[in-house]
CSV table of C-alpha atoms in Angstrom, one decimal:
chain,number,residue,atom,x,y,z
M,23,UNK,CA,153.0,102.5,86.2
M,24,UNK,CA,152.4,98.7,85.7
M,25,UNK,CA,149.8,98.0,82.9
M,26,UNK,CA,147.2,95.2,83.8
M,27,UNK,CA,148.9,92.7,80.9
M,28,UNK,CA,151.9,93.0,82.4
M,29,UNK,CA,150.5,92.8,85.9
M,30,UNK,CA,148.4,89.6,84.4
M,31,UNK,CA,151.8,88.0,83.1
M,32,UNK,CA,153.2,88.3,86.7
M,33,UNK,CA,149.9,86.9,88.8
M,34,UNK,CA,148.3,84.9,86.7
M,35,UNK,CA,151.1,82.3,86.7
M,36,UNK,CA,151.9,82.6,90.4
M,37,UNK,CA,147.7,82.1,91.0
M,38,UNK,CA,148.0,78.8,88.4
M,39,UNK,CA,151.4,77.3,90.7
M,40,UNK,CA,148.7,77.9,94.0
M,41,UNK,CA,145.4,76.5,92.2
M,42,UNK,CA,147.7,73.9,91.0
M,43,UNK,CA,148.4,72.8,94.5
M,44,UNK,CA,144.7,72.7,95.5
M,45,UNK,CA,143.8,68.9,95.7
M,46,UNK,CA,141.0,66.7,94.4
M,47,UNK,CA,137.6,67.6,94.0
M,48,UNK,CA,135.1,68.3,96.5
M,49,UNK,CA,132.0,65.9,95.5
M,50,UNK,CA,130.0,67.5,98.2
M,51,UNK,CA,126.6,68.9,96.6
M,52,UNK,CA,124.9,69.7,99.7
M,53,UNK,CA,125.3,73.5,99.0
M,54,UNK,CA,122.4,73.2,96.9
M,55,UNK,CA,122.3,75.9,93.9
M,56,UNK,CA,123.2,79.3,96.0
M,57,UNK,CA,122.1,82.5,94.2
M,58,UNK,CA,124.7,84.9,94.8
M,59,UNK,CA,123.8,87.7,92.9
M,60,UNK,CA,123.8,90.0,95.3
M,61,UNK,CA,121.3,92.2,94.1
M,62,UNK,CA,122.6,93.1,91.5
M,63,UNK,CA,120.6,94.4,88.0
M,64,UNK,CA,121.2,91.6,85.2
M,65,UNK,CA,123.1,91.7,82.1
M,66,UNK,CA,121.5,92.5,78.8
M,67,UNK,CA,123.9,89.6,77.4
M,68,UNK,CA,122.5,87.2,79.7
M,69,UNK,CA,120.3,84.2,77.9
M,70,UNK,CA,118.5,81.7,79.8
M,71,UNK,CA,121.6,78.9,79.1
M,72,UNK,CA,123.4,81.2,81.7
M,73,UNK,CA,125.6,82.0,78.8
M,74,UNK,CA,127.8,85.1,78.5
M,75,UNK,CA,129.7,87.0,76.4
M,76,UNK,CA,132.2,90.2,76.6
M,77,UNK,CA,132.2,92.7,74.2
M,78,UNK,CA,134.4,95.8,75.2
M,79,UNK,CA,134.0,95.7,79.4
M,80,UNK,CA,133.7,92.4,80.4
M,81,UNK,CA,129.9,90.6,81.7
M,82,UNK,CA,132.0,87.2,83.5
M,83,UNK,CA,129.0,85.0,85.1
M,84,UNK,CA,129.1,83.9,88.5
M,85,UNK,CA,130.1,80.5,87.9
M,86,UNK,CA,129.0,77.6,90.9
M,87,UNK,CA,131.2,76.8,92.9
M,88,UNK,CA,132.9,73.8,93.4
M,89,UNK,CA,136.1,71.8,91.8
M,90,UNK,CA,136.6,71.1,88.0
M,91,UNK,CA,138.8,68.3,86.5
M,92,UNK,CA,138.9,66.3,83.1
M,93,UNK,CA,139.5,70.2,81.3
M,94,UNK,CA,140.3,70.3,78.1
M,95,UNK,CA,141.8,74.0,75.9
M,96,UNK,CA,142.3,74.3,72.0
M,97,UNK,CA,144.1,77.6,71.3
M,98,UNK,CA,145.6,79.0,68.2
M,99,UNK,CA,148.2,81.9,68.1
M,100,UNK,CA,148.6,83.5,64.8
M,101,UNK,CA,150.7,86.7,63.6
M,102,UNK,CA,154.0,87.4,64.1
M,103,UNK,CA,154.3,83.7,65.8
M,104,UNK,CA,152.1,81.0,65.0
M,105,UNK,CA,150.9,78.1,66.4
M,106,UNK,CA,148.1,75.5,68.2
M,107,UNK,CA,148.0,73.9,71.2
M,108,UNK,CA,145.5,71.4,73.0
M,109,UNK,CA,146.3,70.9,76.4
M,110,UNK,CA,144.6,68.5,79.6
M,111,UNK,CA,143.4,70.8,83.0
M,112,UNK,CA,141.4,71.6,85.8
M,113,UNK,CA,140.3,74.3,87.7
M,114,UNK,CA,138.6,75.5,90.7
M,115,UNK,CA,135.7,78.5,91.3
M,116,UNK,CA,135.2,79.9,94.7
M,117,UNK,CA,132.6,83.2,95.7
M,118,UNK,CA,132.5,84.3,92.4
M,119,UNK,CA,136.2,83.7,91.0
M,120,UNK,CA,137.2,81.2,89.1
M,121,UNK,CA,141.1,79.3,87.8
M,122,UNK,CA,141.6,77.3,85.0
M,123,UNK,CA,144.8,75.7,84.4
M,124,UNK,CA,146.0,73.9,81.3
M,125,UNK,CA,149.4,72.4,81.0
M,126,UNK,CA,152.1,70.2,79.5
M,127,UNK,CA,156.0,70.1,78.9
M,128,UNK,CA,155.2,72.8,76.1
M,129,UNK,CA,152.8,75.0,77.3
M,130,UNK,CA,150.3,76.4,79.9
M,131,UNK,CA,147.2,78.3,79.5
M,132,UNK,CA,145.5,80.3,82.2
M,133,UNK,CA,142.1,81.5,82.0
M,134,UNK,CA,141.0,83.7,85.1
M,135,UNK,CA,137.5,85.1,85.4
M,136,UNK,CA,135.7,87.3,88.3
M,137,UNK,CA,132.4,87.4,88.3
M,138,UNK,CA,130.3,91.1,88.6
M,139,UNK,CA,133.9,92.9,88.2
M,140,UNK,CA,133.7,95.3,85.1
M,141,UNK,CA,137.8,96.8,86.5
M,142,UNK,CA,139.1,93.4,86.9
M,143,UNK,CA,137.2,90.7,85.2
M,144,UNK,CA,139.8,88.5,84.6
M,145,UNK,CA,142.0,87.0,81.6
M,146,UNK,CA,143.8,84.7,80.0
M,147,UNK,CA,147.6,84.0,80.4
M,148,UNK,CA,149.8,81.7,77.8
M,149,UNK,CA,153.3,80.4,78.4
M,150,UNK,CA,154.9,78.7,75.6
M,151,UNK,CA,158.0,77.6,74.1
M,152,UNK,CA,157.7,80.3,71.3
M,153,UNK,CA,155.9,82.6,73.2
M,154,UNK,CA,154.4,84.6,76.4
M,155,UNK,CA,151.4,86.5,76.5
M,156,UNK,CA,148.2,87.5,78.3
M,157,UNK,CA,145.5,89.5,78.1
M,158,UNK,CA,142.2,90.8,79.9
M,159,UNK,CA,138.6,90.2,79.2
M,160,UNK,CA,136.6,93.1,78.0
M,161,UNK,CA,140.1,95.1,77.0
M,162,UNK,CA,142.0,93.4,75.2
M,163,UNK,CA,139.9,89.7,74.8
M,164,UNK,CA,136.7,88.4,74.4
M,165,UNK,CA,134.8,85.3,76.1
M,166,UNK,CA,131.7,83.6,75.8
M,167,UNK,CA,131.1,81.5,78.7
M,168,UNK,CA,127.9,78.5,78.8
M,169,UNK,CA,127.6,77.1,82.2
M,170,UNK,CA,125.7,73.3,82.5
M,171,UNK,CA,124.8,71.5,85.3
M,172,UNK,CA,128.1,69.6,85.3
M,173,UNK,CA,130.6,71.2,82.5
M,174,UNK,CA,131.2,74.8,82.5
M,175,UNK,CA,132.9,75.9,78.7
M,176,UNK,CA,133.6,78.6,76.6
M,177,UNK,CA,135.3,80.2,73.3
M,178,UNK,CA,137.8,83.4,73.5
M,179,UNK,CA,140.0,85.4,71.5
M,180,UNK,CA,141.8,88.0,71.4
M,181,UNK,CA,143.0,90.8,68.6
M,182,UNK,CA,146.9,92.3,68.5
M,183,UNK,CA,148.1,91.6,71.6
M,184,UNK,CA,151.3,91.8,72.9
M,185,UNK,CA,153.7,88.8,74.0
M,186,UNK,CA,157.7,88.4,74.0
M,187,UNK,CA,159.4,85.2,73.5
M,188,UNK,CA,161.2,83.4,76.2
M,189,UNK,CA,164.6,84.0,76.3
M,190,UNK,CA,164.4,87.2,75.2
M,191,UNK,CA,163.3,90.7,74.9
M,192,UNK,CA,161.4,91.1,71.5
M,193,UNK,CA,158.0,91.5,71.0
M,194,UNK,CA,155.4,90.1,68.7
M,195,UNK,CA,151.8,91.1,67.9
M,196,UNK,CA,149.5,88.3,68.3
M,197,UNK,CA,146.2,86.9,67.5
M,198,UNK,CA,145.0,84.2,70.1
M,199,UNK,CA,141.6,81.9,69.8
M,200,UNK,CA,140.1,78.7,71.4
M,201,UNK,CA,138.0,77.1,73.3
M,202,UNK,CA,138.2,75.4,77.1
M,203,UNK,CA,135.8,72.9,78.8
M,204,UNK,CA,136.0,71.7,82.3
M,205,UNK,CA,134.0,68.8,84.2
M,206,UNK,CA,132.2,69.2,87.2
């Protein structure tokens, strides 16, 4: 049976190559604020910044949607491999999901987050030279996510998780923090 990191480390990456492919922005705000909530109770983590945390299963907020670009990530991986990366990205969030890709020649970062899903909130996924691993909100990670009128950002981090090296077949526990920001 597949485990949801390992299923993260397979789709994640294959969802950043198609969000990747997704174009420029769509400057369109005639969509006005939609609500969709759906009727459902809120959160007890909910503040009136629309700002959200997990803590064990995952509260993701339903983020507008629309296109994001100008994104910036800062993580650190420390433990049995250590290092920090900053990378440049954008993303895209669309009926209550929503991509963030971060790349460069050393690195990617993937955060993923469904909004209203407790089972499959979403995660984090990071490809590096010294190192591949993911992990899920709520499980294995936490995030804290602040949505503005035109930046949506965050912190996250996640305790002893699990990633192997490229090239090979060893694995290393991990500690991963940071913080994204994407523009509107």
């Amino acid at each position: 049976m597949i485990s949801l990191r390992q299923s993260l480390l397979v789709l994640i990456p294959a969802l950043a190559l198609l969000g990747a492919c997704g174009g420029g922005g769509d400057d369109d705000d005639s969509g006005g604020d939609s609500d969709d909530s759906s009727g459902q109770a809120s959160s007890p983590t909910a503040t009136s910044g629309d700002s959200r945390s997990s803590n064990g299963d995952a509260d993701i907020p339903s983020i507008k949607d629309g296109a994001f670009a100008d994104g910036e990530v800062h993580v650190e991986v420390s433990g049995d491999k250590d290092f920090k990366v900053d990378l440049k990205g954008n993303g895209i969030a669309t009926g209550g999901y929503t991509l963030l890709t971060f790349v460069s020649d050393e690195a990617s970062v993937i955060l993923a987050f469904q909004a209203g899903s407790k089972d499959e909130a979403g995660g984090l996924s990071i490809t590096h030279t010294k190192l591949t691993t993911a992990g899920a909100w709520g499980t294995d990670c936490t995030v804290t996510i602040d949505e503005g009128a035109n930046e949506v950002k965050g912190e996250f981090s996640c305790k002893d998780i699990e990633g192997i090296e490229p090239g090979s077949v060893k694995t290393y526990k991990v500690r991963v923090s940071g913080d994204f920001s994407v523009s509107r």
